[in-house]
mmCIF file of C-alpha atoms in Angstrom:
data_model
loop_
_atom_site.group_PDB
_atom_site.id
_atom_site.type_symbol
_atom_site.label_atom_id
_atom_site.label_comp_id
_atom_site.label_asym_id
_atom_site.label_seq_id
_atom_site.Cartn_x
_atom_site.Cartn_y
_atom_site.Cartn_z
ATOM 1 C CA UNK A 24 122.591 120.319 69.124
ATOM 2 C CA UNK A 25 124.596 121.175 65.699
ATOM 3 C CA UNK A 26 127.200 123.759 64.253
ATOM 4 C CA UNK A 27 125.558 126.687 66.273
ATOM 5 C CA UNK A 28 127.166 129.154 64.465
ATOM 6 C CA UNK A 29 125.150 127.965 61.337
ATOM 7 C CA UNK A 30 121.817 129.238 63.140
ATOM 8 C CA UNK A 31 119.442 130.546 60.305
ATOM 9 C CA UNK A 32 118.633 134.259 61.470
ATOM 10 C CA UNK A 33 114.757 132.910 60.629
ATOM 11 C CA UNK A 34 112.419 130.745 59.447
ATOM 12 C CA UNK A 35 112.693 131.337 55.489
ATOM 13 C CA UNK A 36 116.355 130.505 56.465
ATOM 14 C CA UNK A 37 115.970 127.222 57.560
ATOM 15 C CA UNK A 38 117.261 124.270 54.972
ATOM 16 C CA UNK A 39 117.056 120.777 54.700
ATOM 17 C CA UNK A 40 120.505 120.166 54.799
ATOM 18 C CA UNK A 41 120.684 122.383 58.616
ATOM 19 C CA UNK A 42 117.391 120.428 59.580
ATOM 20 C CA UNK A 43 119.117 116.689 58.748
ATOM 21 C CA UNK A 44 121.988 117.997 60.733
ATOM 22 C CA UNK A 45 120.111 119.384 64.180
ATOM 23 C CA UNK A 46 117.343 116.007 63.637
ATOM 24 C CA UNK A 47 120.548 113.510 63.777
ATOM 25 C CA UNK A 48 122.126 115.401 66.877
ATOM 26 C CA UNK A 49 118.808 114.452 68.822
ATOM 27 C CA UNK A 50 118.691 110.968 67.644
ATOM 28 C CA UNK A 51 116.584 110.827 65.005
ATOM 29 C CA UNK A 52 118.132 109.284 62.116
ATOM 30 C CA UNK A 53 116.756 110.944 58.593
ATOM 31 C CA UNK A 54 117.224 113.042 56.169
ATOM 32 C CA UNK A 55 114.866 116.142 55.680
ATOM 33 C CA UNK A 56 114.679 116.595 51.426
ATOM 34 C CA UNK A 57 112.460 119.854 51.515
ATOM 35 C CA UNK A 58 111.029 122.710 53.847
ATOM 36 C CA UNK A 59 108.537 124.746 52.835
ATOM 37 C CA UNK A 60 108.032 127.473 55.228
ATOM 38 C CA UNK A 61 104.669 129.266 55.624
ATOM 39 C CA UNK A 62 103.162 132.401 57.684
ATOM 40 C CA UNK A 63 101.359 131.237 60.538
ATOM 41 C CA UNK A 64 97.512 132.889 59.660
ATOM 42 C CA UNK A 65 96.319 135.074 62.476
ATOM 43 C CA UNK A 66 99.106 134.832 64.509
ATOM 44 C CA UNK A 67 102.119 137.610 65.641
ATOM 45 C CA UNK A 68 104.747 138.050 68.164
ATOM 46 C CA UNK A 69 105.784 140.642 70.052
ATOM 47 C CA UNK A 70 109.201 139.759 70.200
ATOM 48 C CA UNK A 71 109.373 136.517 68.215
ATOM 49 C CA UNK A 72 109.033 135.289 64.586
ATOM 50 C CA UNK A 73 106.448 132.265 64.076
ATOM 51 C CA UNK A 74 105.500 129.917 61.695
ATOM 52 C CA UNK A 75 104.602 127.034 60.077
ATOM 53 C CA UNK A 76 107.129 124.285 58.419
ATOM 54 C CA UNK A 77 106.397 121.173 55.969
ATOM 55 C CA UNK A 78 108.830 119.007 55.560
ATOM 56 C CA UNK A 79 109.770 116.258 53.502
ATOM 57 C CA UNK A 80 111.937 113.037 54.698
ATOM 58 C CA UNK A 81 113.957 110.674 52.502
ATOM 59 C CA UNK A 82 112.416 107.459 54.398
ATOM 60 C CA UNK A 83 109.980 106.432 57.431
ATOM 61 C CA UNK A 84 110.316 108.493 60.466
ATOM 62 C CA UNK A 85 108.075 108.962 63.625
ATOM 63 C CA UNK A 86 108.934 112.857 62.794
ATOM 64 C CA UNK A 87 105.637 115.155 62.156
ATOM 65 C CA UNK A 88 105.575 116.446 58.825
ATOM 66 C CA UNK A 89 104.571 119.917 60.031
ATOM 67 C CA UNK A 90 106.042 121.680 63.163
ATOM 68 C CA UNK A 91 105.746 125.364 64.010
ATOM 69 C CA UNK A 92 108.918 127.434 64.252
ATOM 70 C CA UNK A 93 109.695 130.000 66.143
ATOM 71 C CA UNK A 94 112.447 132.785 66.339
ATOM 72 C CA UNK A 95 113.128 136.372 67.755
ATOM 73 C CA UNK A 96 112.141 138.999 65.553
ATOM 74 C CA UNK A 97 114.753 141.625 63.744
ATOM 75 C CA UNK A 98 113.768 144.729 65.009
ATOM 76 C CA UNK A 99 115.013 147.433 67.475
ATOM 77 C CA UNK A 100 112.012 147.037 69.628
ATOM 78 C CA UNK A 101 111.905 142.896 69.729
ATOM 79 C CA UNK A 102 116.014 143.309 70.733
ATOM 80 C CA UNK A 103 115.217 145.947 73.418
ATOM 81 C CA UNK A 104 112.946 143.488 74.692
ATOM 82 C CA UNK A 105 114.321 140.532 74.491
ATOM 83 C CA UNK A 106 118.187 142.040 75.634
ATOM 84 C CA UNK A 107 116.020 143.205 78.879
ATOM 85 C CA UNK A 108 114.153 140.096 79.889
ATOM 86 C CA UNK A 109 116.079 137.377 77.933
ATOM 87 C CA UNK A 110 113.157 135.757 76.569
ATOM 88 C CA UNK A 111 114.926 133.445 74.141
ATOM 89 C CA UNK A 112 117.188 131.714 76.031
ATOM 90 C CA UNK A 113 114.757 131.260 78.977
ATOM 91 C CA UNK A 114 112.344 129.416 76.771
ATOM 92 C CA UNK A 115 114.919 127.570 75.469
ATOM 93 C CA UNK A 116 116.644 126.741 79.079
ATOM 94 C CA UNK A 117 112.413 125.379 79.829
ATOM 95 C CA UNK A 118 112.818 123.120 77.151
ATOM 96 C CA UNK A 119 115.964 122.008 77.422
ATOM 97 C CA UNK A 120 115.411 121.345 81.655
ATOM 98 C CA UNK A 121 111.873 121.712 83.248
ATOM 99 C CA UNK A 122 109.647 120.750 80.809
ATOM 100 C CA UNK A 123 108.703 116.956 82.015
ATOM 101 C CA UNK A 124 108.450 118.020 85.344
ATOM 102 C CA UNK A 125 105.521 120.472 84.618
ATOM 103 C CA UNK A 126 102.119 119.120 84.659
ATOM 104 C CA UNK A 127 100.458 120.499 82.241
ATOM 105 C CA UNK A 128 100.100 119.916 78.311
ATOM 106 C CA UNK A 129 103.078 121.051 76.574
ATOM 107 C CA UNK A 130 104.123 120.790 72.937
ATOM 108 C CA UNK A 131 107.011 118.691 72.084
ATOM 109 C CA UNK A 132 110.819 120.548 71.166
ATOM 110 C CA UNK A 133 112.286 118.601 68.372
ATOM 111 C CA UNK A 134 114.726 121.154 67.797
ATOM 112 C CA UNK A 135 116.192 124.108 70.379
ATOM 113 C CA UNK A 136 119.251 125.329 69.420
ATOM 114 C CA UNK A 137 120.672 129.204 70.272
ATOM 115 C CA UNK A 138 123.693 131.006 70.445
ATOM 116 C CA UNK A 139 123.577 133.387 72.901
ATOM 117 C CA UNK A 140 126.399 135.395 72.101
ATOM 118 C CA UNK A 141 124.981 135.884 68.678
ATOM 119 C CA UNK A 142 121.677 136.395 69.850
ATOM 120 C CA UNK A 143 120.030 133.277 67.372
ATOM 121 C CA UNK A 144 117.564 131.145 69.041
ATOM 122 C CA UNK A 145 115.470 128.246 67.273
ATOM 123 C CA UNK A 146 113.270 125.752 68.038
ATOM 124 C CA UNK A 147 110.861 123.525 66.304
ATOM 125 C CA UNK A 148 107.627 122.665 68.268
ATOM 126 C CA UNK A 149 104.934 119.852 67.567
ATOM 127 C CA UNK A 150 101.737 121.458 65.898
ATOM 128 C CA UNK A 151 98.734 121.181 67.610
ATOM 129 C CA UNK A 152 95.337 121.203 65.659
ATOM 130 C CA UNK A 153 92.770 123.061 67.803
ATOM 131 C CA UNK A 154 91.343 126.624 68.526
ATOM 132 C CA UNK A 155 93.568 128.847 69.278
ATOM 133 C CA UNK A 156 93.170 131.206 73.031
ATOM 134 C CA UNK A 157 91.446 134.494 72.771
ATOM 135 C CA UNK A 158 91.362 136.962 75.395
ATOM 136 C CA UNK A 159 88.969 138.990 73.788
ATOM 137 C CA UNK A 160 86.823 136.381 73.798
ATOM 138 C CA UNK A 161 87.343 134.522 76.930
ATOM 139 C CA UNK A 162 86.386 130.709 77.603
ATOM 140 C CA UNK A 163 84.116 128.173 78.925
ATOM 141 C CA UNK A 164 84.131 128.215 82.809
ATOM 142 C CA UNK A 165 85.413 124.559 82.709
ATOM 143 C CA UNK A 166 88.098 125.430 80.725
ATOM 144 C CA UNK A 167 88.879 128.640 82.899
ATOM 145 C CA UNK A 168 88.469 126.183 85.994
ATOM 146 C CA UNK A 169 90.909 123.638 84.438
ATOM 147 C CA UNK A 170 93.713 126.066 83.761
ATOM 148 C CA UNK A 171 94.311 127.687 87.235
ATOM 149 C CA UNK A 172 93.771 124.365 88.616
ATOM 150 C CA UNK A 173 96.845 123.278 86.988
ATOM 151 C CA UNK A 174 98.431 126.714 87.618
ATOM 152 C CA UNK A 175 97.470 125.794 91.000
ATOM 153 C CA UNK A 176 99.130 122.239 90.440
ATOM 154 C CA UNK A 177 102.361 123.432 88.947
ATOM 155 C CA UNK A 178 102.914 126.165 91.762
ATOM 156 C CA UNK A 179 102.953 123.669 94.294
ATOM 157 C CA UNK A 180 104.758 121.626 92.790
ATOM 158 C CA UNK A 181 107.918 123.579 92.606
ATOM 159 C CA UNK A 182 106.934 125.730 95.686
ATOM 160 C CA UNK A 183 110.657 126.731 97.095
ATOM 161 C CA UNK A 184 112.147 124.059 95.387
ATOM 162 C CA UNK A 185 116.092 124.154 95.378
ATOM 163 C CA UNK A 186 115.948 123.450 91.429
ATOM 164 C CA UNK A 187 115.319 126.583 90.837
ATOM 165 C CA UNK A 188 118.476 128.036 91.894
ATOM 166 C CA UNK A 189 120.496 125.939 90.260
ATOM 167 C CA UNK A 190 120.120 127.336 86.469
ATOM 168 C CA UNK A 191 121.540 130.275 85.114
ATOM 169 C CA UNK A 192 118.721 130.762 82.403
ATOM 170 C CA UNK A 193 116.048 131.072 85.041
ATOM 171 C CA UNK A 194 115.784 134.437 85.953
ATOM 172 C CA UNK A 195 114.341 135.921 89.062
ATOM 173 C CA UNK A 196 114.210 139.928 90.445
ATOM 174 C CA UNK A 197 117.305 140.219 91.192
ATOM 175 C CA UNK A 198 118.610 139.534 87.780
ATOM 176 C CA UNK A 199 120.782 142.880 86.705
ATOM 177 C CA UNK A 200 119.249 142.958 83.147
ATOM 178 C CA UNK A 201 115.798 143.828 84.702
ATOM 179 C CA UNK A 202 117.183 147.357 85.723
ATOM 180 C CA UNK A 203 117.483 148.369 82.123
ATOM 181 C CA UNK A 204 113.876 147.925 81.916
ATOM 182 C CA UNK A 205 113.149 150.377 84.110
ATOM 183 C CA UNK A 206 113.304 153.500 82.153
ATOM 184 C CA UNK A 207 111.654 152.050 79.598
ATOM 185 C CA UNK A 208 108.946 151.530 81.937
ATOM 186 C CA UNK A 209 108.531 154.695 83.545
ATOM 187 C CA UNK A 210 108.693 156.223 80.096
ATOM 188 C CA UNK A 211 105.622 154.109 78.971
ATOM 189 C CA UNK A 212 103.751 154.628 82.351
ATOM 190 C CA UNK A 213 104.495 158.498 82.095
ATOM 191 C CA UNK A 214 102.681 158.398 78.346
ATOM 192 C CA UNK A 215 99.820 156.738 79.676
ATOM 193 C CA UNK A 216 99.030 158.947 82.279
ATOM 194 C CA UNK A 217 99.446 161.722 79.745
ATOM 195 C CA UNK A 218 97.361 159.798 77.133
ATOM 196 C CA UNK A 219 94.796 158.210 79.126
ATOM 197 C CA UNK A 220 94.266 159.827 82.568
ATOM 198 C CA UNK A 221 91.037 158.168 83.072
ATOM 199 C CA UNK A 222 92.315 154.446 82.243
ATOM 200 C CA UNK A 223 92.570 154.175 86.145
ATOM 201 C CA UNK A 224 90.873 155.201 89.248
ATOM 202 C CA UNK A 225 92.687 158.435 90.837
ATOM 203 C CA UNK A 226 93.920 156.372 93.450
ATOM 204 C CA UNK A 227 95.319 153.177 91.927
ATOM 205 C CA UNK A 228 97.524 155.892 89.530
ATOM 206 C CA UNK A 229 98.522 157.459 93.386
ATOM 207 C CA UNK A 230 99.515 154.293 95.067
ATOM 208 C CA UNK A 231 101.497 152.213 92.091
ATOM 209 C CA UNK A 232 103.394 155.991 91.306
ATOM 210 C CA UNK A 233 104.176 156.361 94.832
ATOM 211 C CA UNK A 234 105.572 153.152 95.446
ATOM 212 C CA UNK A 235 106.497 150.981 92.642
ATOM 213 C CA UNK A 236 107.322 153.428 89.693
ATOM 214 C CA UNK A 237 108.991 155.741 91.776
ATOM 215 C CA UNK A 238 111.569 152.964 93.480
ATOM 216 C CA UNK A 239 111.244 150.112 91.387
ATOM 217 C CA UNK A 240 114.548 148.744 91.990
ATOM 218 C CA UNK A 241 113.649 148.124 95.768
ATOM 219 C CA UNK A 242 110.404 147.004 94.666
ATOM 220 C CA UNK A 243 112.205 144.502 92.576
ATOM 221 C CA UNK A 244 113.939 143.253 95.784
ATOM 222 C CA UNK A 245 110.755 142.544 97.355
ATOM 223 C CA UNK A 246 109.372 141.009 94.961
ATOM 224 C CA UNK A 247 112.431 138.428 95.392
ATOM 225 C CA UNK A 248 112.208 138.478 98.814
ATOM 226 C CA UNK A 249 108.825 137.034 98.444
ATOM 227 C CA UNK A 250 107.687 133.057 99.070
ATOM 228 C CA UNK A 251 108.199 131.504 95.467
ATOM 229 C CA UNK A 252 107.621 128.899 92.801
ATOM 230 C CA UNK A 253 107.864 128.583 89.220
ATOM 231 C CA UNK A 254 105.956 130.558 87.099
ATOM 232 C CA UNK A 255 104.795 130.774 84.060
ATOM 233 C CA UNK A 256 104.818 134.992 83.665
ATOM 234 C CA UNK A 257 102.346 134.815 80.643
ATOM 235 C CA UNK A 258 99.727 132.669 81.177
ATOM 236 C CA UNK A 259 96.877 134.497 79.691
ATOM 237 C CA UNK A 260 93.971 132.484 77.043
ATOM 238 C CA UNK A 261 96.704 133.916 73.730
ATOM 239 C CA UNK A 262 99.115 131.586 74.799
ATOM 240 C CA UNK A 263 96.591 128.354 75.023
ATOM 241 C CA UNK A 264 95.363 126.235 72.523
ATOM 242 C CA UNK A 265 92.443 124.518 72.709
ATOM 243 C CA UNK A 266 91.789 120.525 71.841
ATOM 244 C CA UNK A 267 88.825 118.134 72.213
ATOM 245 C CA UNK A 268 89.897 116.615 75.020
ATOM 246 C CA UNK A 269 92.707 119.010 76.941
ATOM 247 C CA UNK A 270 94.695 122.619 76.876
ATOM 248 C CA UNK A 271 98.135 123.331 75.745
ATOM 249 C CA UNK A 272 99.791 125.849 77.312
ATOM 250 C CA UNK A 273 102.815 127.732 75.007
ATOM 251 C CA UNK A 274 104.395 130.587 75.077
ATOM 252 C CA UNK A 275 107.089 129.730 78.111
ATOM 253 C CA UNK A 276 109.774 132.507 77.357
ATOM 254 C CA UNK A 277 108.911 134.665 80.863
ATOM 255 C CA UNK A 278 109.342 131.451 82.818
ATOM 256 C CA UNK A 279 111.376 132.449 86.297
ATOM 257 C CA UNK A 280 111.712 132.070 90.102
ATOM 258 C CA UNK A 281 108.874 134.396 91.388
ATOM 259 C CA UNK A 282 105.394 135.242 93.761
ATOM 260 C CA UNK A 283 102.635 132.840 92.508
ATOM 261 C CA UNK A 284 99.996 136.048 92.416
ATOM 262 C CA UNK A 285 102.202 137.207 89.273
ATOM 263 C CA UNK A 286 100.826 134.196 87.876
ATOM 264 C CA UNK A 287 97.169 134.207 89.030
ATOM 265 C CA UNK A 288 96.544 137.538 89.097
ATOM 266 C CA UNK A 289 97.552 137.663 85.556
ATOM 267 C CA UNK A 290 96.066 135.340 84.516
ATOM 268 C CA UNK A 291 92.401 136.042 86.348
ATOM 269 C CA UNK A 292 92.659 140.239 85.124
ATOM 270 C CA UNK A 293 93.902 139.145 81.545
ATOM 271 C CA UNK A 294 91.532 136.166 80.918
ATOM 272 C CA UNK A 295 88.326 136.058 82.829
ATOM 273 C CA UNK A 296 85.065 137.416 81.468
ATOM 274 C CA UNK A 297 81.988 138.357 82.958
ATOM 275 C CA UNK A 298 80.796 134.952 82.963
ATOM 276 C CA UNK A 299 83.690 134.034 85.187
ATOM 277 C CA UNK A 300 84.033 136.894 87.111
ATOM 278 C CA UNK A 301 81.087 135.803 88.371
ATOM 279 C CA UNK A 302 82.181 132.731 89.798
ATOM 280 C CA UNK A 303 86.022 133.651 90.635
ATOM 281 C CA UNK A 304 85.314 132.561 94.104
ATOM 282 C CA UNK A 305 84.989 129.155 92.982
ATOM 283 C CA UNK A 306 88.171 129.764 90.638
ATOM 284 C CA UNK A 307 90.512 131.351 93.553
ATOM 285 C CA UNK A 308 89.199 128.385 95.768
ATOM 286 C CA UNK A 309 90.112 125.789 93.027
ATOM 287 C CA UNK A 310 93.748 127.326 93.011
ATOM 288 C CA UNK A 311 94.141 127.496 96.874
ATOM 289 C CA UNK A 312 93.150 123.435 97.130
ATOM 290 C CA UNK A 313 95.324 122.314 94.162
ATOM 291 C CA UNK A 314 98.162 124.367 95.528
ATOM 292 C CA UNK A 315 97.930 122.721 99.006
ATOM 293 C CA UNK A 316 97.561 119.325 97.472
ATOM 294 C CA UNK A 317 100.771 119.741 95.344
ATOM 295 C CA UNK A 318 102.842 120.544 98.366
ATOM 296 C CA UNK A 319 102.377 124.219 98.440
ATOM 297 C CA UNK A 320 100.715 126.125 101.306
ATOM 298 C CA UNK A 321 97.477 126.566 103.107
ATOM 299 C CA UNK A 322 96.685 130.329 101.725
ATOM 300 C CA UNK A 323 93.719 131.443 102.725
ATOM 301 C CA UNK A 324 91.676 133.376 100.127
ATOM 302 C CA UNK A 325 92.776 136.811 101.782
ATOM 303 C CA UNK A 326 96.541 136.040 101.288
ATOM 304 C CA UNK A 327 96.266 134.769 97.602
ATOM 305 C CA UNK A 328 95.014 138.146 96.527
ATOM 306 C CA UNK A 329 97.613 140.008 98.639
ATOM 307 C CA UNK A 330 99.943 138.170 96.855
ATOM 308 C CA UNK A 331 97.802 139.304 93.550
ATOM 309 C CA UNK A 332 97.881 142.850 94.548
ATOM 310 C CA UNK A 333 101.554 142.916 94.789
ATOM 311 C CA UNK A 334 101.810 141.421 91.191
ATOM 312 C CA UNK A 335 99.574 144.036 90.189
ATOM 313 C CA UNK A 336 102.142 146.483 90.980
ATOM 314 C CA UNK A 337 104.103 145.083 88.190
ATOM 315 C CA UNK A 338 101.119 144.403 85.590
ATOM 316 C CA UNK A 339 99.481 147.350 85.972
ATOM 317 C CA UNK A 340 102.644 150.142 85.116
ATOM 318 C CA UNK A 341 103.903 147.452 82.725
ATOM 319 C CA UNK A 342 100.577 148.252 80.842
ATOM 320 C CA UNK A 343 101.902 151.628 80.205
ATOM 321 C CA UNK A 344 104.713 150.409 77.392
ATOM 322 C CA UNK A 345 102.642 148.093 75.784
ATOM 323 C CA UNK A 346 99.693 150.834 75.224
ATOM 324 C CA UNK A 347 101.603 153.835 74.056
ATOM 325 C CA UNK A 348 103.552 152.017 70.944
ATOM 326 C CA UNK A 349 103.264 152.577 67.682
ATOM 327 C CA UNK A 350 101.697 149.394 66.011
ATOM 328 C CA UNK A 351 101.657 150.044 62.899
ATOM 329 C CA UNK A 352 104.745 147.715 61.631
ATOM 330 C CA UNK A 353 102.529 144.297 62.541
ATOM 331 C CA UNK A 354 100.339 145.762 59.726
ATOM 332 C CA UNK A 355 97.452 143.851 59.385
ATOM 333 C CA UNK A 356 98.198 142.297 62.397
ATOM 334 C CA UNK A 357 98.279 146.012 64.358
ATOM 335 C CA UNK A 358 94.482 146.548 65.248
ATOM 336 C CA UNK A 359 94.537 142.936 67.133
ATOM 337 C CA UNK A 360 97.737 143.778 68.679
ATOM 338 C CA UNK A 361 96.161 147.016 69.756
ATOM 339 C CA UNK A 362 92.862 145.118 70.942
ATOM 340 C CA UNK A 363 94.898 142.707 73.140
ATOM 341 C CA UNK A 364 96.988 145.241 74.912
ATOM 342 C CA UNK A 365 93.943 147.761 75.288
ATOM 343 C CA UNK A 366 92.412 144.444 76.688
ATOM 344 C CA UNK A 367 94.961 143.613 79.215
ATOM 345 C CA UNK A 368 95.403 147.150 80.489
ATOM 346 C CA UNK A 369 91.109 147.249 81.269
ATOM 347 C CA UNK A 370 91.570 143.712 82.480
ATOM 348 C CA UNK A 371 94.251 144.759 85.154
ATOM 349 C CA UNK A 372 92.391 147.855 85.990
ATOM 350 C CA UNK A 373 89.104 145.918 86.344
ATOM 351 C CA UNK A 374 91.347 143.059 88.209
ATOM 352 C CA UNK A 375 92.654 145.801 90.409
ATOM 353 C CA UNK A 376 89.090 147.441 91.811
ATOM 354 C CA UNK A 377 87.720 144.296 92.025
ATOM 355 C CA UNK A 378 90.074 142.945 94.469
ATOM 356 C CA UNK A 379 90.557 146.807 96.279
ATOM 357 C CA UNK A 380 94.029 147.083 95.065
ATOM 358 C CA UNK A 381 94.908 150.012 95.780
ATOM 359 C CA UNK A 382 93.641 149.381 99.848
ATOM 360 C CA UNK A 383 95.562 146.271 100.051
ATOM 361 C CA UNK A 384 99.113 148.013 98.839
ATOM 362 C CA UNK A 385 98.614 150.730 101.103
ATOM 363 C CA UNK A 386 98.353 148.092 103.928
ATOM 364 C CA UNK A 387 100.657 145.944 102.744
ATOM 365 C CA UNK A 388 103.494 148.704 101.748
#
């Protein structure tokens, strides 16, 4: 894995002569001669530095000449973030563990080096030439069908599976770092209120105050308490990419134990249109059969959106942070930041009412 206490603090950073080193410790015998780092056009992190390298070798190799780097961001924000819900070395514990056994398109780590202590991750991913996810656009019902039949896939797949006890990196709710998020979000849920009392029906605001933002830590215990698998904790269109012949799926730094309906709730508020709204019958069915068939169990139609509703809980005040900050750092990149958040707070609200919500909790709770 290399000298980790040579980790470039980003991408600019990054030098042949590091590169050779980290390429030889996997087993790929070359020597890099130049990098030339480059923005990545149209694309920002939250938390997390990307972009694109070209490289050079000294000799044949089966290497790409491009890859896309990534790293966490410098900033007081990114570090609140990413102390809280350890981002970094979760993606990097996917990588280095889980990966093959996830059946979905993934792109290739040819470098994933961190130092925890230091707080410098790195990796190096394969580049993939397609159109990148929108969820301001949406997709192509195939393509919507596709993905949460693979969701559907990977969930039971790993449905209570004793691997995922058995690494440190994964997190679930019970993980102690979680409780510093808390103020943070009841902070950001406070401001929304205050900012935008008509972003939710009166009685969605009553029942995720009452119960969720008002004793989140016990909430967090239920969550944990719940049936689980692996999840993906992003999987929204932004973090897809789009080739002629399949999707790859990035973005895997909120990986943990948890409730599929974090997943698939998410993913149907953050991602469907009105296109596939229309047909999210034949969506939630698809899910239910390819979770079955994978070794996960026979939930009828009534319990996967339960299972939503309680994911909602989460989504739905988490909204609150990302819609009350000050964007205007990402520069350019600040009015599609603002978009995508805006989008994902309507798109849990809409999510919410759709599937009554707000009458499920209050049954449920």
């Amino acid at each position: 894995m290399g000298d980790a206490s040579a980790i470039p603090a980003s991408l600019p950073e990054i030098t042949a002569e590091w590169l050779s080193t980290e390429f030889g410790a996997s087993g790929h015998d070359v020597t890099v001669s130049n990098v030339d780092y480059a923005a990545m056009g149209g694309i920002v992190g939250a938390v997390g530095h990307v972009g694109i390298l070209t490289l050079d070798y000294d000799g044949p190799t089966t290497l790409p000449r491009q890859m896309v780097g990534k790293c966490p961001l410098d900033d007081d924000v990114a570090r609140l973030i990413n102390d809280i819900m350890g981002m970094y070395p979760r993606e990097s514990g996917f990588f280095a563990h889980l990966v093959d056994d996830v059946p979905m398109r993934i792109p290739t780590c040819y470098v994933n080096t961190n130092d925890s202590e230091a707080g410098r991750f790195l990796q190096l991913f394969e580049y993939i030439e397609g159109r990148d996810g929108d969820i301001l656009a949406g997709a192509p019902f195939d393509a919507m069908l596709k993905l949460i039949t693979d969701l559907g896939t990977m969930h039971g797949q790993f449905w209570e599976a004793p691997v995922l006890d058995r690494h440190d990196w994964l997190y679930n709710w019970r993980r102690e770092s979680l409780l510093a998020g808390i103020p943070v979000m009841t902070e950001g849920w406070s401001k929304l209120r205050a900012q935008q009392p008509d972003a939710m029906p009166d009685e969605l605001w009553a029942v995720i105050d009452e119960t969720y933002v008002q004793n989140t830590k016990d909430f967090l215990e239920l969550f944990a308490q719940r049936p689980a698998t692996f999840v993906h904790g992003d999987y929204e269109l932004d973090n897809m990419i789009f080739t002629d012949d399949d999707i790859a799926v990035l973005d895997w730094q909120t990986t943990m134990r948890s409730f599929p309906g974090f997943d698939v709730g998410w993913f149907l508020a953050c991602s469907a249109d009105d296109a596939s709204i229309a047909r999210e019958a034949e969506l939630i069915e698809a899910y239910r059969t390819a979770l079955e068939a994978a070794g996960g169990p026979r939930w009828s139609t009534e319990e996967l959106l339960d299972d939503c509703a309680i994911g909602m809980l989460y989504h739905v005040s988490g909204a609150g942070y990302t819609n009350t900050q000050d964007m205007s750092g990402y520069g350019g990149h600040a009015p599609r930041m603002e978009a995508r958040f805006a989008r994902m707070l309507s798109g849990v609200v809409d999510a919410s009412v759709r599937w009554d919500v707000a009458a499920r909790l209050r049954r449920l709770l």
